[in-house]
Amino acid sequence: MAVKIRLQRHGKKNFAFFHIVVADSHAKRDGRYIEQIGSYNPNTNPATIVLNSERALAWLNVGAEPTLTARRILSYEGVLLRHHLNGGIAKGALTQEQADKKYADWKAQKDAKIEAKKQGLSKEAAAKASAAKEAEIKVNAERAEAIAKRKAEAEEAARKAAEEAAAAAAEAEAPAETPAE
């Protein structure tokens, strides 16, 4: 029986969520599986991966073949590195302590990189929010300026209209006061 480590699709249309499963290669994509070893959510940034790395390593050791996407996920989580280091231990090229140190160094570097990405994303979001707020403040100031200008123009027009009305009333009264010859 050929055993594969692959993804099983769940979730809504355009909002996929995957289970990482060990299944017979002849089973349907979303059909029967032998064991579920994790989940993968590509909808978050960075993607959320929950994986039982011990079980994944055990399945790799007995010959399970990961699909391309599953291989990338296992590599991202360090399962393939541990599998490779275990092969070196079995051949006598490394000791267990050296392999553990190499894995710990890799894991620390990987965690630092992920944390840097998360901080970069949060800083970018904060920068976008502050830029949007500044733009909103600028637009509000321009609107207030335009409203004040229109109000001043309306007051000026009303004052001119009142002066013209007073001048017209004064002209209307002036000819009435002059006697006819």
PDB file of C-alpha atoms in Angstrom:
ATOM      1  CA  MET A   1       0.000   0.000   0.000  1.00  0.00           C
ATOM      2  CA  ALA A   2       1.489   3.370  -1.064  1.00  0.00           C
ATOM      3  CA  VAL A   3       1.062   5.901   1.718  1.00  0.00           C
ATOM      4  CA  LYS A   4       1.084   9.653   1.094  1.00  0.00           C
ATOM      5  CA  ILE A   5       1.236  12.665   3.384  1.00  0.00           C
ATOM      6  CA  ARG A   6      -1.099  15.136   1.721  1.00  0.00           C
ATOM      7  CA  LEU A   7      -3.614  17.913   2.231  1.00  0.00           C
ATOM      8  CA  GLN A   8      -7.345  17.382   2.637  1.00  0.00           C
ATOM      9  CA  ARG A   9      -9.408  20.436   1.687  1.00  0.00           C
ATOM     10  CA  HIS A  10     -12.050  21.888   3.982  1.00  0.00           C
ATOM     11  CA  GLY A  11     -13.619  25.313   4.354  1.00  0.00           C
ATOM     12  CA  LYS A  12     -15.784  27.499   2.189  1.00  0.00           C
ATOM     13  CA  LYS A  13     -15.398  28.478  -1.421  1.00  0.00           C
ATOM     14  CA  ASN A  14     -12.480  30.925  -1.790  1.00  0.00           C
ATOM     15  CA  PHE A  15     -11.630  30.380   1.901  1.00  0.00           C
ATOM     16  CA  ALA A  16      -9.872  27.028   1.975  1.00  0.00           C
ATOM     17  CA  PHE A  17      -8.599  25.323   5.106  1.00  0.00           C
ATOM     18  CA  PHE A  18      -6.594  22.117   4.955  1.00  0.00           C
ATOM     19  CA  HIS A  19      -5.984  19.118   7.174  1.00  0.00           C
ATOM     20  CA  ILE A  20      -2.597  17.450   6.809  1.00  0.00           C
ATOM     21  CA  VAL A  21      -3.315  13.726   6.654  1.00  0.00           C
ATOM     22  CA  VAL A  22      -1.601  10.416   6.029  1.00  0.00           C
ATOM     23  CA  ALA A  23      -3.667   8.495   3.487  1.00  0.00           C
ATOM     24  CA  ASP A  24      -3.537   5.663   1.000  1.00  0.00           C
ATOM     25  CA  SER A  25      -2.527   7.075  -2.378  1.00  0.00           C
ATOM     26  CA  HIS A  26      -5.590   5.478  -4.012  1.00  0.00           C
ATOM     27  CA  ALA A  27      -8.072   7.179  -1.656  1.00  0.00           C
ATOM     28  CA  LYS A  28      -9.980  10.273  -2.793  1.00  0.00           C
ATOM     29  CA  ARG A  29      -8.541  13.683  -1.929  1.00  0.00           C
ATOM     30  CA  ASP A  30     -11.133  14.372   0.759  1.00  0.00           C
ATOM     31  CA  GLY A  31     -11.893  10.711   1.431  1.00  0.00           C
ATOM     32  CA  ARG A  32     -10.590   8.139   3.902  1.00  0.00           C
ATOM     33  CA  TYR A  33      -7.326   8.741   5.651  1.00  0.00           C
ATOM     34  CA  ILE A  34      -5.162   6.787   8.069  1.00  0.00           C
ATOM     35  CA  GLU A  35      -4.203   9.573  10.462  1.00  0.00           C
ATOM     36  CA  GLN A  36      -4.597  13.348  10.700  1.00  0.00           C
ATOM     37  CA  ILE A  37      -1.277  14.909  11.717  1.00  0.00           C
ATOM     38  CA  GLY A  38      -2.008  18.620  11.468  1.00  0.00           C
ATOM     39  CA  SER A  39      -3.743  21.534   9.808  1.00  0.00           C
ATOM     40  CA  TYR A  40      -2.794  24.355   7.445  1.00  0.00           C
ATOM     41  CA  ASN A  41      -4.618  27.682   7.139  1.00  0.00           C
ATOM     42  CA  PRO A  42      -3.303  29.796   4.240  1.00  0.00           C
ATOM     43  CA  ASN A  43      -5.839  32.573   4.915  1.00  0.00           C
ATOM     44  CA  THR A  44      -3.743  34.183   7.660  1.00  0.00           C
ATOM     45  CA  ASN A  45      -0.520  36.118   7.199  1.00  0.00           C
ATOM     46  CA  PRO A  46       1.817  34.356   7.858  1.00  0.00           C
ATOM     47  CA  ALA A  47       0.007  31.084   7.185  1.00  0.00           C
ATOM     48  CA  THR A  48      -0.986  29.131  10.299  1.00  0.00           C
ATOM     49  CA  ILE A  49       0.463  25.623  10.475  1.00  0.00           C
ATOM     50  CA  VAL A  50      -0.315  23.227  13.320  1.00  0.00           C
ATOM     51  CA  LEU A  51       1.631  20.007  12.909  1.00  0.00           C
ATOM     52  CA  ASN A  52       2.395  17.001  15.092  1.00  0.00           C
ATOM     53  CA  SER A  53       5.999  16.805  13.949  1.00  0.00           C
ATOM     54  CA  GLU A  54       6.733  13.587  15.877  1.00  0.00           C
ATOM     55  CA  ARG A  55       3.991  11.695  14.041  1.00  0.00           C
ATOM     56  CA  ALA A  56       5.014  13.218  10.695  1.00  0.00           C
ATOM     57  CA  LEU A  57       8.614  12.138  11.310  1.00  0.00           C
ATOM     58  CA  ALA A  58       7.447   8.644  12.272  1.00  0.00           C
ATOM     59  CA  TRP A  59       5.473   8.344   9.017  1.00  0.00           C
ATOM     60  CA  LEU A  60       8.449   9.585   6.991  1.00  0.00           C
ATOM     61  CA  ASN A  61      10.645   6.995   8.689  1.00  0.00           C
ATOM     62  CA  VAL A  62       8.356   4.164   7.594  1.00  0.00           C
ATOM     63  CA  GLY A  63       8.277   5.369   3.984  1.00  0.00           C
ATOM     64  CA  ALA A  64       5.324   7.745   3.592  1.00  0.00           C
ATOM     65  CA  GLU A  65       5.817  10.064   0.609  1.00  0.00           C
ATOM     66  CA  PRO A  66       4.715  13.705   1.007  1.00  0.00           C
ATOM     67  CA  THR A  67       3.092  15.518  -1.903  1.00  0.00           C
ATOM     68  CA  LEU A  68       4.770  18.694  -3.138  1.00  0.00           C
ATOM     69  CA  THR A  69       2.738  21.031  -0.955  1.00  0.00           C
ATOM     70  CA  ALA A  70       2.995  18.741   2.052  1.00  0.00           C
ATOM     71  CA  ARG A  71       6.758  18.517   1.477  1.00  0.00           C
ATOM     72  CA  ARG A  72       7.006  22.314   1.580  1.00  0.00           C
ATOM     73  CA  ILE A  73       5.015  22.440   4.808  1.00  0.00           C
ATOM     74  CA  LEU A  74       7.140  19.706   6.395  1.00  0.00           C
ATOM     75  CA  SER A  75      10.291  21.523   5.293  1.00  0.00           C
ATOM     76  CA  TYR A  76       8.972  24.816   6.689  1.00  0.00           C
ATOM     77  CA  GLU A  77       8.320  23.132  10.042  1.00  0.00           C
ATOM     78  CA  GLY A  78      11.728  21.388  10.092  1.00  0.00           C
ATOM     79  CA  VAL A  79      10.455  17.813   9.914  1.00  0.00           C
ATOM     80  CA  LEU A  80      12.469  17.049   6.766  1.00  0.00           C
ATOM     81  CA  LEU A  81      15.609  18.498   8.386  1.00  0.00           C
ATOM     82  CA  ARG A  82      15.134  16.221  11.395  1.00  0.00           C
ATOM     83  CA  HIS A  83      14.588  13.267   9.045  1.00  0.00           C
ATOM     84  CA  HIS A  84      17.813  14.155   7.237  1.00  0.00           C
ATOM     85  CA  LEU A  85      19.747  14.550  10.502  1.00  0.00           C
ATOM     86  CA  ASN A  86      18.417  11.189  11.736  1.00  0.00           C
ATOM     87  CA  GLY A  87      19.779   9.635   8.549  1.00  0.00           C
ATOM     88  CA  GLY A  88      23.184  11.143   9.352  1.00  0.00           C
ATOM     89  CA  ILE A  89      23.016   9.719  12.873  1.00  0.00           C
ATOM     90  CA  ALA A  90      22.163   6.264  11.491  1.00  0.00           C
ATOM     91  CA  LYS A  91      25.156   6.409   9.137  1.00  0.00           C
ATOM     92  CA  GLY A  92      27.468   7.544  11.941  1.00  0.00           C
ATOM     93  CA  ALA A  93      28.253  10.942  10.392  1.00  0.00           C
ATOM     94  CA  LEU A  94      26.742  12.817  13.358  1.00  0.00           C
ATOM     95  CA  THR A  95      26.108  12.232  17.002  1.00  0.00           C
ATOM     96  CA  GLN A  96      22.682  12.821  18.541  1.00  0.00           C
ATOM     97  CA  GLU A  97      24.003  15.928  20.363  1.00  0.00           C
ATOM     98  CA  GLN A  98      25.362  17.446  17.143  1.00  0.00           C
ATOM     99  CA  ALA A  99      22.092  16.780  15.349  1.00  0.00           C
ATOM    100  CA  ASP A 100      20.077  18.293  18.210  1.00  0.00           C
ATOM    101  CA  LYS A 101      22.308  21.390  18.206  1.00  0.00           C
ATOM    102  CA  LYS A 102      21.971  21.833  14.420  1.00  0.00           C
ATOM    103  CA  TYR A 103      18.193  21.505  14.665  1.00  0.00           C
ATOM    104  CA  ALA A 104      17.979  23.913  17.619  1.00  0.00           C
ATOM    105  CA  ASP A 105      20.081  26.509  15.764  1.00  0.00           C
ATOM    106  CA  TRP A 106      17.931  26.175  12.658  1.00  0.00           C
ATOM    107  CA  LYS A 107      14.724  26.417  14.704  1.00  0.00           C
ATOM    108  CA  ALA A 108      15.921  29.562  16.531  1.00  0.00           C
ATOM    109  CA  GLN A 109      16.842  31.209  13.246  1.00  0.00           C
ATOM    110  CA  LYS A 110      13.494  30.236  11.696  1.00  0.00           C
ATOM    111  CA  ASP A 111      11.507  31.513  14.709  1.00  0.00           C
ATOM    112  CA  ALA A 112      13.411  34.822  14.607  1.00  0.00           C
ATOM    113  CA  LYS A 113      12.610  35.197  10.908  1.00  0.00           C
ATOM    114  CA  ILE A 114       8.905  34.500  11.499  1.00  0.00           C
ATOM    115  CA  GLU A 115       8.781  36.944  14.422  1.00  0.00           C
ATOM    116  CA  ALA A 116      10.486  39.619  12.304  1.00  0.00           C
ATOM    117  CA  LYS A 117       7.860  39.125   9.602  1.00  0.00           C
ATOM    118  CA  LYS A 118       5.031  39.433  12.129  1.00  0.00           C
ATOM    119  CA  GLN A 119       6.538  42.618  13.574  1.00  0.00           C
ATOM    120  CA  GLY A 120       7.056  44.009  10.071  1.00  0.00           C
ATOM    121  CA  LEU A 121       3.428  43.335   9.229  1.00  0.00           C
ATOM    122  CA  SER A 122       2.212  45.003  12.426  1.00  0.00           C
ATOM    123  CA  LYS A 123       4.471  48.038  11.823  1.00  0.00           C
ATOM    124  CA  GLU A 124       3.226  48.241   8.243  1.00  0.00           C
ATOM    125  CA  ALA A 125      -0.393  48.107   9.418  1.00  0.00           C
ATOM    126  CA  ALA A 126       0.287  50.832  12.002  1.00  0.00           C
ATOM    127  CA  ALA A 127       1.985  52.985   9.357  1.00  0.00           C
ATOM    128  CA  LYS A 128      -0.979  52.547   7.003  1.00  0.00           C
ATOM    129  CA  ALA A 129      -3.404  53.470   9.788  1.00  0.00           C
ATOM    130  CA  SER A 130      -1.453  56.612  10.712  1.00  0.00           C
ATOM    131  CA  ALA A 131      -1.150  57.617   7.039  1.00  0.00           C
ATOM    132  CA  ALA A 132      -4.906  57.145   6.604  1.00  0.00           C
ATOM    133  CA  LYS A 133      -5.551  59.235   9.724  1.00  0.00           C
ATOM    134  CA  GLU A 134      -3.258  62.014   8.470  1.00  0.00           C
ATOM    135  CA  ALA A 135      -5.003  61.967   5.090  1.00  0.00           C
ATOM    136  CA  GLU A 136      -8.372  62.157   6.836  1.00  0.00           C
ATOM    137  CA  ILE A 137      -7.202  65.096   8.957  1.00  0.00           C
ATOM    138  CA  LYS A 138      -5.962  66.851   5.800  1.00  0.00           C
ATOM    139  CA  VAL A 139      -9.260  66.254   3.978  1.00  0.00           C
ATOM    140  CA  ASN A 140     -11.238  67.488   7.004  1.00  0.00           C
ATOM    141  CA  ALA A 141      -9.098  70.634   7.188  1.00  0.00           C
ATOM    142  CA  GLU A 142      -9.634  71.289   3.472  1.00  0.00           C
ATOM    143  CA  ARG A 143     -13.392  70.790   3.896  1.00  0.00           C
ATOM    144  CA  ALA A 144     -13.484  73.139   6.870  1.00  0.00           C
ATOM    145  CA  GLU A 145     -11.503  75.708   4.864  1.00  0.00           C
ATOM    146  CA  ALA A 146     -13.881  75.371   1.911  1.00  0.00           C
ATOM    147  CA  ILE A 147     -16.919  75.720   4.196  1.00  0.00           C
ATOM    148  CA  ALA A 148     -15.430  78.816   5.872  1.00  0.00           C
ATOM    149  CA  LYS A 149     -14.635  80.306   2.453  1.00  0.00           C
ATOM    150  CA  ARG A 150     -18.187  79.653   1.197  1.00  0.00           C
ATOM    151  CA  LYS A 151     -19.597  81.123   4.418  1.00  0.00           C
ATOM    152  CA  ALA A 152     -17.421  84.230   4.063  1.00  0.00           C
ATOM    153  CA  GLU A 153     -18.456  84.597   0.393  1.00  0.00           C
ATOM    154  CA  ALA A 154     -22.135  84.203   1.364  1.00  0.00           C
ATOM    155  CA  GLU A 155     -21.761  86.839   4.111  1.00  0.00           C
ATOM    156  CA  GLU A 156     -19.976  89.151   1.648  1.00  0.00           C
ATOM    157  CA  ALA A 157     -22.699  88.614  -0.951  1.00  0.00           C
ATOM    158  CA  ALA A 158     -25.396  89.239   1.684  1.00  0.00           C
ATOM    159  CA  ARG A 159     -23.610  92.408   2.820  1.00  0.00           C
ATOM    160  CA  LYS A 160     -23.290  93.668  -0.793  1.00  0.00           C
ATOM    161  CA  ALA A 161     -26.934  92.812  -1.432  1.00  0.00           C
ATOM    162  CA  ALA A 162     -27.937  94.715   1.705  1.00  0.00           C
ATOM    163  CA  GLU A 163     -25.816  97.712   0.653  1.00  0.00           C
ATOM    164  CA  GLU A 164     -27.283  97.615  -2.865  1.00  0.00           C
ATOM    165  CA  ALA A 165     -30.783  97.342  -1.412  1.00  0.00           C
ATOM    166  CA  ALA A 166     -30.075 100.281   0.900  1.00  0.00           C
ATOM    167  CA  ALA A 167     -28.639 102.292  -2.019  1.00  0.00           C
ATOM    168  CA  ALA A 168     -31.634 101.390  -4.193  1.00  0.00           C
ATOM    169  CA  ALA A 169     -34.006 102.400  -1.386  1.00  0.00           C
ATOM    170  CA  ALA A 170     -32.094 105.657  -0.961  1.00  0.00           C
ATOM    171  CA  GLU A 171     -32.347 106.341  -4.718  1.00  0.00           C
ATOM    172  CA  ALA A 172     -36.033 105.509  -4.685  1.00  0.00           C
ATOM    173  CA  GLU A 173     -36.611 107.980  -1.857  1.00  0.00           C
ATOM    174  CA  ALA A 174     -34.372 110.702  -3.341  1.00  0.00           C
ATOM    175  CA  PRO A 175     -36.327 111.249  -6.576  1.00  0.00           C
ATOM    176  CA  ALA A 176     -39.578 111.262  -4.642  1.00  0.00           C
ATOM    177  CA  GLU A 177     -38.329 114.147  -2.478  1.00  0.00           C
ATOM    178  CA  THR A 178     -37.293 116.347  -5.372  1.00  0.00           C
ATOM    179  CA  PRO A 179     -40.171 118.538  -6.513  1.00  0.00           C
ATOM    180  CA  ALA A 180     -41.324 118.286 -10.059  1.00  0.00           C
ATOM    181  CA  GLU A 181     -40.725 121.430 -12.113  1.00  0.00           C
TER     182      GLU A 181
END
